[in-house]
């Protein structure tokens, strides 16, 4: 193991007698479509999520093109509304929520805890099929006329007034929710039951903690949004009255139910990304993480408190002032565990040995964007300020900083970090660094001006807008071009690396963690013998006074 | 375009300053932390960059003192933000008793504004300078949101409910009015202007725009036309309870509870008469759902208000505002 540390990159010799790689064992399309291997399922998710993100990105491009000029000249109002709805539905339900857990979590989580697979491999495959069926429904709604309710499906617009394919789009989200529930369930069972001997809870890599907290939110929150969507569909199809005030329903009830899931959904996106960041920061500063248990438990705290803050979406909806007050204070409290994480990551860098490979640049980018996203959350938690910025571009900027800036920085950072492990190939380092920098710059140029436009009063979901906001919108659209380039580059060089990338050693970064003790790409069964864990996570340096380094497996 | 590039929105109401103060306070704290943490990260990243391939830094497990420090200080700062925001929110929420009322009805995709003297406007709202104005708002169809950035105010209009907000404009001018809650195809066309006028100009505008009857008169006419007057007789000899001196008072119900006779109660009683029966009366009244528009309802409410001589100008709203002139300075 110490050899790993001293010669991180050219430590080529791979264990010879390990099993055949999961990529080569089993050939043909059916061997992929019927696989129960968590690694292959992770790759199935990777491909489907990438495809969905291209589609969501296409709609984002339409939006930014339309908003270059104040008049509604490129798209009709109707098409514009459909474009931002599809952008939201696809990105939230089919990209951001599944990205890190379903791709990286699926692939890495069992390996990181020394298991041969997830606890329920068939359920894992089933969850991917459910995801695909959900995606098909949503895509069908797009082809069959589109849907124009916004991804929030607010009633009574969605239930009574909207004249578009609400049901199919909502059912898409409904169905994909079950995929999310099953993945969460699978992760929880796996973490509880399949940890390698010696791998106690507080020896778990923080990425596992992040995914565990995520899984809790998935199984507790997702059923609520599923019910909500079902109620909307019943009202629309069969004339039940849940949300229509003319027949005794309550339109605000929908908002409570919707946000009870959809606010925690933001934590679904960011928690696993935070887990990735903990891995990156420790690896590229070669140092155990500062305040391990504070980072681990703050994930759980975020997951728990995340369920108690939904009402801050209803500050101007006619919720009582005292309701507003309570949700405001709880929202301020949920900011604290995130702050604790940032401070601990920063402290981890102190006296570290820091190198700047692409994954670490993504982590640095994450810090910048998550800081801005998190701090602007304070504005939204303050009721007086939120009354003004609610439903303006300030909110649009804020949640993109968290859900995209934070979550996708983490996801891409993790994808670069584990790409050699997943594929057995190195990606081109310079291109990786360029893309990290482009994404960071492009993101800020796209979304920072939206804070300003938002506080000036520009409402969101506007197809046309007053001229005084144009300057900020031009900046945004220009930034989106850079951002698109930054996001496209990895798709190109990752694909290229599959064919022409340098062969990856077992542990290219000199990282700690069980996944780096097995060959790249891993053999089908991950571990020939199940490892026995005898040390803390991130034990880069020998414990003081011990001198000898403890090995991962015996 | 760049010539009049704004960084900060116009401010035209006494409530706006409190919101801006909160905004600037949070901005200050945020910039401090963002810059501080970024500089620390940048400094560490450069100072402790990897110098040789085999260096292994000494591990640091953590520090309880530091953990407590960066838990407690952010917590206290967050609580100060909470208090600051809540104080301003409460102040901006409770209308003073002497506020003049303006009635707003949203519909896809326009704002209909009625003044008590009968003046009606669409997508334009004229208000006087330095006088508290209370908006009583609802919608004919979906949820909209009445948003005036220069006043830092917005409130959703919800079908089946009356929501209110109030402001006191302190700067003459023309300010944006937006619909902030997505409401369908022409959402971004559901915009207009708020005109803040000097008192004298406002009076002149008001008298120049009067067409026909006041809201109260229109309400009385509807009250008679729909046949309300046949049962709700002034001398309390009709089949329904009298409506004289009812508004703003507590009403005893058949089930033993009492309810406040406010705008929402009257609206509910017109549309769903069976839901709250006044003690001593039977369920005889038919529903008027579909026979009266949201604007008509507001007119009838306005008429019923006028039957209560003791009710203050602010109507039932008086009960919301414990101290009359607390408004936002």
Short mmCIF file of N, CA, C and O in Angstrom, two decimals, chain A residues 250-369:
data_model
loop_
_atom_site.label_atom_id
_atom_site.label_comp_id
_atom_site.label_asym_id
_atom_site.label_seq_id
_atom_site.Cartn_x
_atom_site.Cartn_y
_atom_site.Cartn_z
N UNK A 250 -58.56 22.63 -2.08
CA UNK A 250 -57.68 23.72 -1.65
C UNK A 250 -56.43 23.74 -2.53
O UNK A 250 -55.62 22.82 -2.46
N UNK A 251 -56.26 24.78 -3.34
CA UNK A 251 -55.10 24.81 -4.23
C UNK A 251 -53.77 24.90 -3.48
O UNK A 251 -52.75 24.46 -3.98
N UNK A 252 -53.80 25.46 -2.26
CA UNK A 252 -52.55 25.60 -1.52
C UNK A 252 -52.10 24.24 -0.96
O UNK A 252 -50.91 24.01 -0.76
N UNK A 253 -53.06 23.37 -0.72
CA UNK A 253 -52.72 22.02 -0.24
C UNK A 253 -51.70 21.37 -1.17
O UNK A 253 -50.75 20.72 -0.74
N UNK A 254 -51.92 21.57 -2.46
CA UNK A 254 -50.98 21.01 -3.43
C UNK A 254 -49.56 21.50 -3.15
O UNK A 254 -48.61 20.72 -3.18
N UNK A 255 -49.45 22.80 -2.90
CA UNK A 255 -48.10 23.36 -2.70
C UNK A 255 -47.43 22.76 -1.48
O UNK A 255 -46.23 22.48 -1.49
N UNK A 256 -48.20 22.56 -0.41
CA UNK A 256 -47.63 21.91 0.77
C UNK A 256 -47.11 20.52 0.43
O UNK A 256 -45.99 20.16 0.75
N UNK A 257 -47.96 19.74 -0.25
CA UNK A 257 -47.58 18.37 -0.55
C UNK A 257 -46.41 18.32 -1.53
O UNK A 257 -45.49 17.53 -1.38
N UNK A 258 -46.48 19.18 -2.52
CA UNK A 258 -45.43 19.18 -3.55
C UNK A 258 -44.07 19.52 -2.94
O UNK A 258 -43.08 18.84 -3.17
N UNK A 259 -44.04 20.58 -2.12
CA UNK A 259 -42.75 21.02 -1.60
C UNK A 259 -42.27 20.14 -0.46
O UNK A 259 -41.09 20.14 -0.12
N UNK A 260 -43.19 19.38 0.17
CA UNK A 260 -42.74 18.46 1.20
C UNK A 260 -41.72 17.48 0.61
O UNK A 260 -40.78 17.06 1.27
N UNK A 261 -41.92 17.12 -0.65
CA UNK A 261 -40.90 16.31 -1.33
C UNK A 261 -39.88 17.19 -2.03
O UNK A 261 -38.68 16.96 -1.95
N UNK A 262 -40.37 18.19 -2.75
CA UNK A 262 -39.49 18.84 -3.71
C UNK A 262 -38.46 19.74 -3.07
O UNK A 262 -37.44 20.03 -3.68
N UNK A 263 -38.71 20.17 -1.81
CA UNK A 263 -37.56 20.85 -1.19
C UNK A 263 -36.50 19.84 -0.79
O UNK A 263 -35.34 20.02 -1.16
N UNK A 264 -36.86 18.77 -0.05
CA UNK A 264 -35.83 17.75 0.23
C UNK A 264 -35.16 17.22 -1.05
O UNK A 264 -34.01 16.78 -1.01
N UNK A 265 -35.87 17.28 -2.16
CA UNK A 265 -35.26 16.81 -3.41
C UNK A 265 -33.98 17.55 -3.73
O UNK A 265 -33.06 17.00 -4.33
N UNK A 266 -33.91 18.82 -3.32
CA UNK A 266 -32.67 19.56 -3.53
C UNK A 266 -31.54 18.91 -2.75
O UNK A 266 -30.41 18.83 -3.23
N UNK A 267 -31.87 18.42 -1.55
CA UNK A 267 -30.84 17.75 -0.76
C UNK A 267 -30.49 16.41 -1.37
O UNK A 267 -29.37 15.93 -1.23
N UNK A 268 -31.46 15.80 -2.07
CA UNK A 268 -31.17 14.57 -2.82
C UNK A 268 -30.07 14.81 -3.83
O UNK A 268 -29.29 13.92 -4.15
N UNK A 269 -30.08 16.02 -4.39
CA UNK A 269 -29.09 16.32 -5.43
C UNK A 269 -27.75 16.67 -4.81
O UNK A 269 -26.70 16.28 -5.30
N UNK A 270 -27.79 17.44 -3.72
CA UNK A 270 -26.54 18.00 -3.22
C UNK A 270 -25.82 17.07 -2.26
O UNK A 270 -24.60 17.05 -2.20
N UNK A 271 -26.56 16.24 -1.49
CA UNK A 271 -25.88 15.41 -0.48
C UNK A 271 -24.87 14.44 -1.08
O UNK A 271 -23.73 14.36 -0.59
N UNK A 272 -25.26 13.68 -2.13
CA UNK A 272 -24.24 12.78 -2.69
C UNK A 272 -23.09 13.55 -3.31
O UNK A 272 -21.94 13.11 -3.26
N UNK A 273 -23.39 14.74 -3.87
CA UNK A 273 -22.32 15.55 -4.45
C UNK A 273 -21.36 16.00 -3.35
O UNK A 273 -20.14 16.01 -3.54
N UNK A 274 -21.91 16.34 -2.17
CA UNK A 274 -21.04 16.69 -1.05
C UNK A 274 -20.17 15.51 -0.66
O UNK A 274 -19.00 15.67 -0.30
N UNK A 275 -20.76 14.31 -0.75
CA UNK A 275 -19.97 13.10 -0.46
C UNK A 275 -18.79 12.99 -1.41
O UNK A 275 -17.67 12.69 -0.98
N UNK A 276 -19.04 13.25 -2.69
CA UNK A 276 -17.95 13.20 -3.67
C UNK A 276 -16.87 14.21 -3.28
O UNK A 276 -15.67 13.89 -3.30
N UNK A 277 -17.29 15.41 -2.91
CA UNK A 277 -16.31 16.46 -2.61
C UNK A 277 -15.41 16.03 -1.44
O UNK A 277 -14.20 16.25 -1.47
N UNK A 278 -15.99 15.38 -0.45
CA UNK A 278 -15.16 14.90 0.67
C UNK A 278 -14.09 13.94 0.17
O UNK A 278 -12.95 13.99 0.62
N UNK A 279 -14.47 13.06 -0.77
CA UNK A 279 -13.48 12.12 -1.33
C UNK A 279 -12.38 12.88 -2.06
O UNK A 279 -11.20 12.58 -1.93
N UNK A 280 -12.78 13.87 -2.87
CA UNK A 280 -11.81 14.58 -3.69
C UNK A 280 -10.85 15.39 -2.83
O UNK A 280 -9.64 15.39 -3.05
N UNK A 281 -11.41 16.10 -1.84
CA UNK A 281 -10.57 16.96 -1.03
C UNK A 281 -9.53 16.15 -0.27
O UNK A 281 -8.36 16.53 -0.19
N UNK A 282 -9.95 15.00 0.27
CA UNK A 282 -8.97 14.20 1.01
C UNK A 282 -7.92 13.61 0.07
O UNK A 282 -6.74 13.66 0.36
N UNK A 283 -8.36 13.11 -1.07
CA UNK A 283 -7.42 12.47 -1.97
C UNK A 283 -6.38 13.46 -2.48
O UNK A 283 -5.19 13.19 -2.47
N UNK A 284 -6.85 14.64 -2.91
CA UNK A 284 -5.91 15.56 -3.56
C UNK A 284 -5.21 16.48 -2.57
O UNK A 284 -4.47 17.36 -2.97
N UNK A 285 -5.49 16.29 -1.27
CA UNK A 285 -4.59 16.93 -0.30
C UNK A 285 -3.91 15.86 0.55
O UNK A 285 -3.21 16.16 1.49
N UNK A 286 -4.16 14.60 0.19
CA UNK A 286 -3.51 13.45 0.83
C UNK A 286 -3.59 13.52 2.34
O UNK A 286 -2.60 13.34 3.04
N UNK A 287 -4.78 13.75 2.80
CA UNK A 287 -4.89 14.02 4.22
C UNK A 287 -6.26 13.53 4.65
O UNK A 287 -7.22 13.62 3.89
N UNK A 288 -6.35 13.01 5.84
CA UNK A 288 -7.66 12.59 6.30
C UNK A 288 -8.53 13.83 6.46
O UNK A 288 -8.05 14.93 6.65
N UNK A 289 -9.81 13.63 6.36
CA UNK A 289 -10.70 14.78 6.37
C UNK A 289 -10.76 15.35 7.78
O UNK A 289 -10.65 14.64 8.78
N UNK A 290 -10.84 16.67 7.83
CA UNK A 290 -10.92 17.35 9.12
C UNK A 290 -12.34 17.19 9.66
O UNK A 290 -13.31 17.45 8.95
N UNK A 291 -12.48 16.74 10.88
CA UNK A 291 -13.81 16.64 11.50
C UNK A 291 -14.71 15.62 10.82
O UNK A 291 -15.85 15.94 10.46
N UNK A 292 -14.18 14.39 10.66
CA UNK A 292 -14.94 13.34 9.95
C UNK A 292 -16.39 13.23 10.43
O UNK A 292 -17.34 13.29 9.65
N UNK A 293 -16.56 13.10 11.76
CA UNK A 293 -17.91 12.81 12.24
C UNK A 293 -18.83 14.02 12.06
O UNK A 293 -20.03 13.87 11.89
N UNK A 294 -18.24 15.23 12.06
CA UNK A 294 -19.09 16.40 11.85
C UNK A 294 -19.60 16.45 10.41
O UNK A 294 -20.73 16.80 10.14
N UNK A 295 -18.72 16.06 9.47
CA UNK A 295 -19.17 16.03 8.07
C UNK A 295 -20.20 14.93 7.88
O UNK A 295 -21.25 15.12 7.26
N UNK A 296 -19.93 13.75 8.48
CA UNK A 296 -20.85 12.62 8.30
C UNK A 296 -22.22 12.95 8.88
O UNK A 296 -23.25 12.80 8.21
N UNK A 297 -22.23 13.44 10.11
CA UNK A 297 -23.52 13.66 10.77
C UNK A 297 -24.22 14.90 10.24
O UNK A 297 -25.46 14.98 10.28
N UNK A 298 -23.47 15.85 9.71
CA UNK A 298 -24.15 17.01 9.13
C UNK A 298 -24.97 16.59 7.90
O UNK A 298 -26.00 17.19 7.62
N UNK A 299 -24.51 15.53 7.21
CA UNK A 299 -25.33 15.02 6.10
C UNK A 299 -26.68 14.54 6.60
O UNK A 299 -27.72 14.80 6.01
N UNK A 300 -26.62 13.81 7.73
CA UNK A 300 -27.86 13.29 8.28
C UNK A 300 -28.73 14.46 8.79
O UNK A 300 -29.95 14.48 8.59
N UNK A 301 -28.08 15.45 9.40
CA UNK A 301 -28.83 16.61 9.89
C UNK A 301 -29.52 17.34 8.74
O UNK A 301 -30.69 17.75 8.85
N UNK A 302 -28.81 17.46 7.61
CA UNK A 302 -29.42 18.12 6.45
C UNK A 302 -30.63 17.31 5.98
O UNK A 302 -31.68 17.86 5.69
N UNK A 303 -30.45 15.98 5.96
CA UNK A 303 -31.55 15.13 5.50
C UNK A 303 -32.76 15.28 6.40
O UNK A 303 -33.90 15.36 5.93
N UNK A 304 -32.55 15.37 7.71
CA UNK A 304 -33.67 15.47 8.65
C UNK A 304 -34.30 16.86 8.59
O UNK A 304 -35.51 17.01 8.37
N UNK A 305 -33.47 17.91 8.76
CA UNK A 305 -34.03 19.26 8.75
C UNK A 305 -34.60 19.63 7.39
O UNK A 305 -35.50 20.46 7.30
N UNK A 306 -34.06 18.99 6.35
CA UNK A 306 -34.56 19.28 5.01
C UNK A 306 -36.05 19.01 4.88
O UNK A 306 -36.73 19.59 4.04
N UNK A 307 -36.57 18.12 5.75
CA UNK A 307 -37.99 17.80 5.69
C UNK A 307 -38.86 18.84 6.39
O UNK A 307 -40.08 18.77 6.34
N UNK A 308 -38.24 19.78 7.07
CA UNK A 308 -39.02 20.69 7.91
C UNK A 308 -39.06 22.10 7.35
O UNK A 308 -39.44 23.04 8.04
N UNK A 309 -38.63 22.30 6.14
CA UNK A 309 -38.50 23.67 5.65
C UNK A 309 -39.34 23.95 4.40
O UNK A 309 -39.22 25.01 3.81
N UNK A 310 -40.23 23.01 4.03
CA UNK A 310 -40.92 23.17 2.76
C UNK A 310 -41.73 24.47 2.69
O UNK A 310 -41.91 25.05 1.63
N UNK A 311 -42.20 24.93 3.88
CA UNK A 311 -43.08 26.09 3.87
C UNK A 311 -42.42 27.38 3.42
O UNK A 311 -43.12 28.37 3.17
N UNK A 312 -41.09 27.39 3.27
CA UNK A 312 -40.49 28.63 2.79
C UNK A 312 -40.77 28.86 1.30
O UNK A 312 -40.44 29.92 0.79
N UNK A 313 -41.38 27.88 0.67
CA UNK A 313 -41.83 28.12 -0.71
C UNK A 313 -43.19 28.80 -0.73
O UNK A 313 -43.72 29.13 -1.79
N UNK A 314 -43.79 28.95 0.46
CA UNK A 314 -45.17 29.45 0.52
C UNK A 314 -45.27 30.77 1.28
O UNK A 314 -46.33 31.14 1.75
N UNK A 315 -44.14 31.50 1.41
CA UNK A 315 -44.17 32.74 2.16
C UNK A 315 -45.19 33.74 1.61
O UNK A 315 -45.74 34.54 2.34
N UNK A 316 -45.42 33.72 0.30
CA UNK A 316 -46.36 34.70 -0.26
C UNK A 316 -47.63 34.03 -0.76
O UNK A 316 -48.42 34.63 -1.47
N UNK A 317 -47.85 32.77 -0.37
CA UNK A 317 -48.98 32.02 -0.92
C UNK A 317 -50.25 32.14 -0.11
O UNK A 317 -51.21 31.44 -0.36
N UNK A 318 -50.23 32.95 0.95
CA UNK A 318 -51.41 33.00 1.78
C UNK A 318 -51.30 32.11 2.99
O UNK A 318 -52.25 31.88 3.72
N UNK A 319 -50.07 31.57 3.22
CA UNK A 319 -49.79 30.84 4.45
C UNK A 319 -49.81 31.86 5.59
O UNK A 319 -49.53 33.02 5.39
N UNK A 320 -50.14 31.43 6.82
CA UNK A 320 -50.24 32.40 7.91
C UNK A 320 -48.87 33.02 8.21
O UNK A 320 -47.84 32.40 7.95
N UNK A 321 -48.90 34.23 8.76
CA UNK A 321 -47.62 34.89 9.07
C UNK A 321 -46.80 34.07 10.04
O UNK A 321 -45.57 34.04 9.97
N UNK A 322 -47.48 33.41 10.98
CA UNK A 322 -46.74 32.62 11.96
C UNK A 322 -46.15 31.38 11.31
O UNK A 322 -45.05 30.95 11.66
N UNK A 323 -46.89 30.81 10.35
CA UNK A 323 -46.33 29.71 9.56
C UNK A 323 -45.04 30.19 8.88
O UNK A 323 -44.00 29.52 8.93
N UNK A 324 -45.10 31.35 8.28
CA UNK A 324 -43.93 31.91 7.62
C UNK A 324 -42.77 32.05 8.57
O UNK A 324 -41.63 31.71 8.26
N UNK A 325 -43.07 32.51 9.79
CA UNK A 325 -42.04 32.73 10.78
C UNK A 325 -41.35 31.40 11.15
O UNK A 325 -40.12 31.31 11.18
N UNK A 326 -42.15 30.38 11.40
CA UNK A 326 -41.59 29.08 11.80
C UNK A 326 -40.72 28.50 10.68
O UNK A 326 -39.59 28.05 10.90
N UNK A 327 -41.22 28.57 9.45
CA UNK A 327 -40.45 28.00 8.34
C UNK A 327 -39.19 28.83 8.08
O UNK A 327 -38.18 28.31 7.62
N UNK A 328 -39.26 30.11 8.38
CA UNK A 328 -38.07 30.94 8.21
C UNK A 328 -36.98 30.49 9.17
O UNK A 328 -35.83 30.27 8.77
N UNK A 329 -37.32 30.32 10.45
CA UNK A 329 -36.27 29.97 11.41
C UNK A 329 -35.70 28.59 11.12
O UNK A 329 -34.49 28.36 11.18
N UNK A 330 -36.57 27.64 10.71
CA UNK A 330 -36.07 26.31 10.38
C UNK A 330 -35.16 26.35 9.16
O UNK A 330 -34.18 25.61 9.08
N UNK A 331 -35.49 27.22 8.22
CA UNK A 331 -34.66 27.32 7.03
C UNK A 331 -33.28 27.88 7.37
O UNK A 331 -32.27 27.43 6.83
N UNK A 332 -33.27 28.85 8.29
CA UNK A 332 -31.96 29.36 8.72
C UNK A 332 -31.15 28.26 9.39
O UNK A 332 -29.94 28.16 9.22
N UNK A 333 -31.84 27.39 10.16
CA UNK A 333 -31.12 26.34 10.87
C UNK A 333 -30.52 25.32 9.90
O UNK A 333 -29.41 24.86 10.09
N UNK A 334 -31.24 25.01 8.81
CA UNK A 334 -30.73 23.99 7.89
C UNK A 334 -29.47 24.49 7.17
O UNK A 334 -28.71 23.70 6.61
N UNK A 335 -29.22 25.79 7.23
CA UNK A 335 -28.00 26.32 6.60
C UNK A 335 -26.76 25.93 7.40
O UNK A 335 -25.66 25.85 6.85
N UNK A 336 -26.94 25.68 8.71
CA UNK A 336 -25.77 25.50 9.57
C UNK A 336 -24.97 24.23 9.22
O UNK A 336 -23.75 24.30 9.07
N UNK A 337 -25.63 23.05 9.06
CA UNK A 337 -24.82 21.88 8.71
C UNK A 337 -24.05 22.04 7.40
O UNK A 337 -22.94 21.51 7.27
N UNK A 338 -24.60 22.77 6.46
CA UNK A 338 -23.87 23.00 5.21
C UNK A 338 -22.64 23.86 5.47
O UNK A 338 -21.56 23.63 4.92
N UNK A 339 -22.82 24.86 6.34
CA UNK A 339 -21.68 25.72 6.68
C UNK A 339 -20.60 24.88 7.36
O UNK A 339 -19.41 25.01 7.04
N UNK A 340 -21.02 23.98 8.26
CA UNK A 340 -20.05 23.12 8.96
C UNK A 340 -19.21 22.32 7.96
O UNK A 340 -18.00 22.22 8.07
N UNK A 341 -19.89 21.79 6.93
CA UNK A 341 -19.16 21.03 5.91
C UNK A 341 -18.11 21.89 5.22
O UNK A 341 -16.95 21.49 5.07
N UNK A 342 -18.51 23.09 4.80
CA UNK A 342 -17.58 23.94 4.07
C UNK A 342 -16.37 24.27 4.93
O UNK A 342 -15.22 24.20 4.48
N UNK A 343 -16.61 24.59 6.20
CA UNK A 343 -15.49 24.91 7.08
C UNK A 343 -14.56 23.71 7.24
O UNK A 343 -13.34 23.85 7.24
N UNK A 344 -15.15 22.52 7.37
CA UNK A 344 -14.31 21.34 7.56
C UNK A 344 -13.50 21.00 6.31
O UNK A 344 -12.35 20.60 6.40
N UNK A 345 -14.12 21.18 5.15
CA UNK A 345 -13.35 20.94 3.92
C UNK A 345 -12.18 21.91 3.83
O UNK A 345 -11.08 21.55 3.46
N UNK A 346 -12.47 23.18 4.14
CA UNK A 346 -11.41 24.18 4.07
C UNK A 346 -10.28 23.79 5.03
O UNK A 346 -9.10 23.86 4.68
N UNK A 347 -10.66 23.38 6.25
CA UNK A 347 -9.64 23.02 7.23
C UNK A 347 -8.85 21.80 6.79
O UNK A 347 -7.68 21.64 7.15
N UNK A 348 -9.48 20.92 5.99
CA UNK A 348 -8.77 19.74 5.50
C UNK A 348 -7.58 20.15 4.62
O UNK A 348 -6.54 19.50 4.62
N UNK A 349 -7.75 21.25 3.89
CA UNK A 349 -6.68 21.68 3.00
C UNK A 349 -5.46 22.18 3.79
O UNK A 349 -4.32 22.12 3.31
N UNK A 350 -5.72 22.65 5.01
CA UNK A 350 -4.66 23.24 5.82
C UNK A 350 -3.55 22.23 6.05
O UNK A 350 -3.79 21.10 6.50
N UNK A 351 -2.34 22.60 5.69
CA UNK A 351 -1.16 21.74 5.82
C UNK A 351 -1.31 20.41 5.08
O UNK A 351 -0.81 19.37 5.53
N UNK A 352 -2.05 20.45 3.98
CA UNK A 352 -2.17 19.24 3.17
C UNK A 352 -1.07 19.20 2.13
O UNK A 352 -0.15 20.02 2.14
N UNK A 353 -1.18 18.23 1.22
CA UNK A 353 -0.26 18.17 0.09
C UNK A 353 -1.15 18.22 -1.15
O UNK A 353 -1.66 17.22 -1.62
N UNK A 354 -1.35 19.44 -1.64
CA UNK A 354 -2.46 19.66 -2.56
C UNK A 354 -1.99 19.62 -4.01
O UNK A 354 -1.01 20.28 -4.39
N UNK A 355 -2.66 18.84 -4.81
CA UNK A 355 -2.36 18.84 -6.25
C UNK A 355 -3.61 19.20 -7.02
O UNK A 355 -4.72 19.15 -6.49
N UNK A 356 -3.43 19.59 -8.26
CA UNK A 356 -4.51 20.25 -8.99
C UNK A 356 -5.00 19.44 -10.18
O UNK A 356 -5.15 19.97 -11.28
N UNK A 357 -5.21 18.17 -10.04
CA UNK A 357 -5.78 17.40 -11.14
C UNK A 357 -7.23 17.84 -11.35
O UNK A 357 -7.84 18.43 -10.46
N UNK A 358 -7.76 17.50 -12.53
CA UNK A 358 -9.11 17.96 -12.90
C UNK A 358 -10.16 17.71 -11.81
O UNK A 358 -10.95 18.61 -11.50
N UNK A 359 -10.20 16.52 -11.18
CA UNK A 359 -11.24 16.33 -10.16
C UNK A 359 -11.13 17.37 -9.04
O UNK A 359 -12.14 17.87 -8.54
N UNK A 360 -9.89 17.72 -8.66
CA UNK A 360 -9.72 18.70 -7.59
C UNK A 360 -10.15 20.08 -8.08
O UNK A 360 -10.72 20.87 -7.31
N UNK A 361 -9.89 20.39 -9.35
CA UNK A 361 -10.36 21.68 -9.87
C UNK A 361 -11.88 21.73 -9.81
O UNK A 361 -12.47 22.76 -9.49
N UNK A 362 -12.52 20.61 -10.11
CA UNK A 362 -13.98 20.57 -9.97
C UNK A 362 -14.39 20.80 -8.52
O UNK A 362 -15.37 21.49 -8.23
N UNK A 363 -13.61 20.24 -7.59
CA UNK A 363 -13.93 20.44 -6.18
C UNK A 363 -13.77 21.92 -5.81
O UNK A 363 -14.62 22.49 -5.11
N UNK A 364 -12.71 22.54 -6.28
CA UNK A 364 -12.55 23.98 -6.03
C UNK A 364 -13.72 24.75 -6.61
O UNK A 364 -14.25 25.68 -6.01
N UNK A 365 -14.12 24.36 -7.83
CA UNK A 365 -15.27 25.00 -8.46
C UNK A 365 -16.53 24.81 -7.63
O UNK A 365 -17.31 25.74 -7.42
N UNK A 366 -16.67 23.61 -7.08
CA UNK A 366 -17.80 23.34 -6.21
C UNK A 366 -17.81 24.31 -5.03
O UNK A 366 -18.84 24.88 -4.70
N UNK A 367 -16.64 24.50 -4.40
CA UNK A 367 -16.59 25.41 -3.26
C UNK A 367 -17.13 26.78 -3.64
O UNK A 367 -17.96 27.37 -2.95
N UNK A 368 -16.63 27.32 -4.75
CA UNK A 368 -17.05 28.65 -5.17
C UNK A 368 -18.55 28.71 -5.41
O UNK A 368 -19.24 29.60 -4.88
N UNK A 369 -19.07 27.76 -6.16
CA UNK A 369 -20.49 27.83 -6.53
C UNK A 369 -21.38 27.49 -5.35
O UNK A 369 -22.42 28.12 -5.12
#
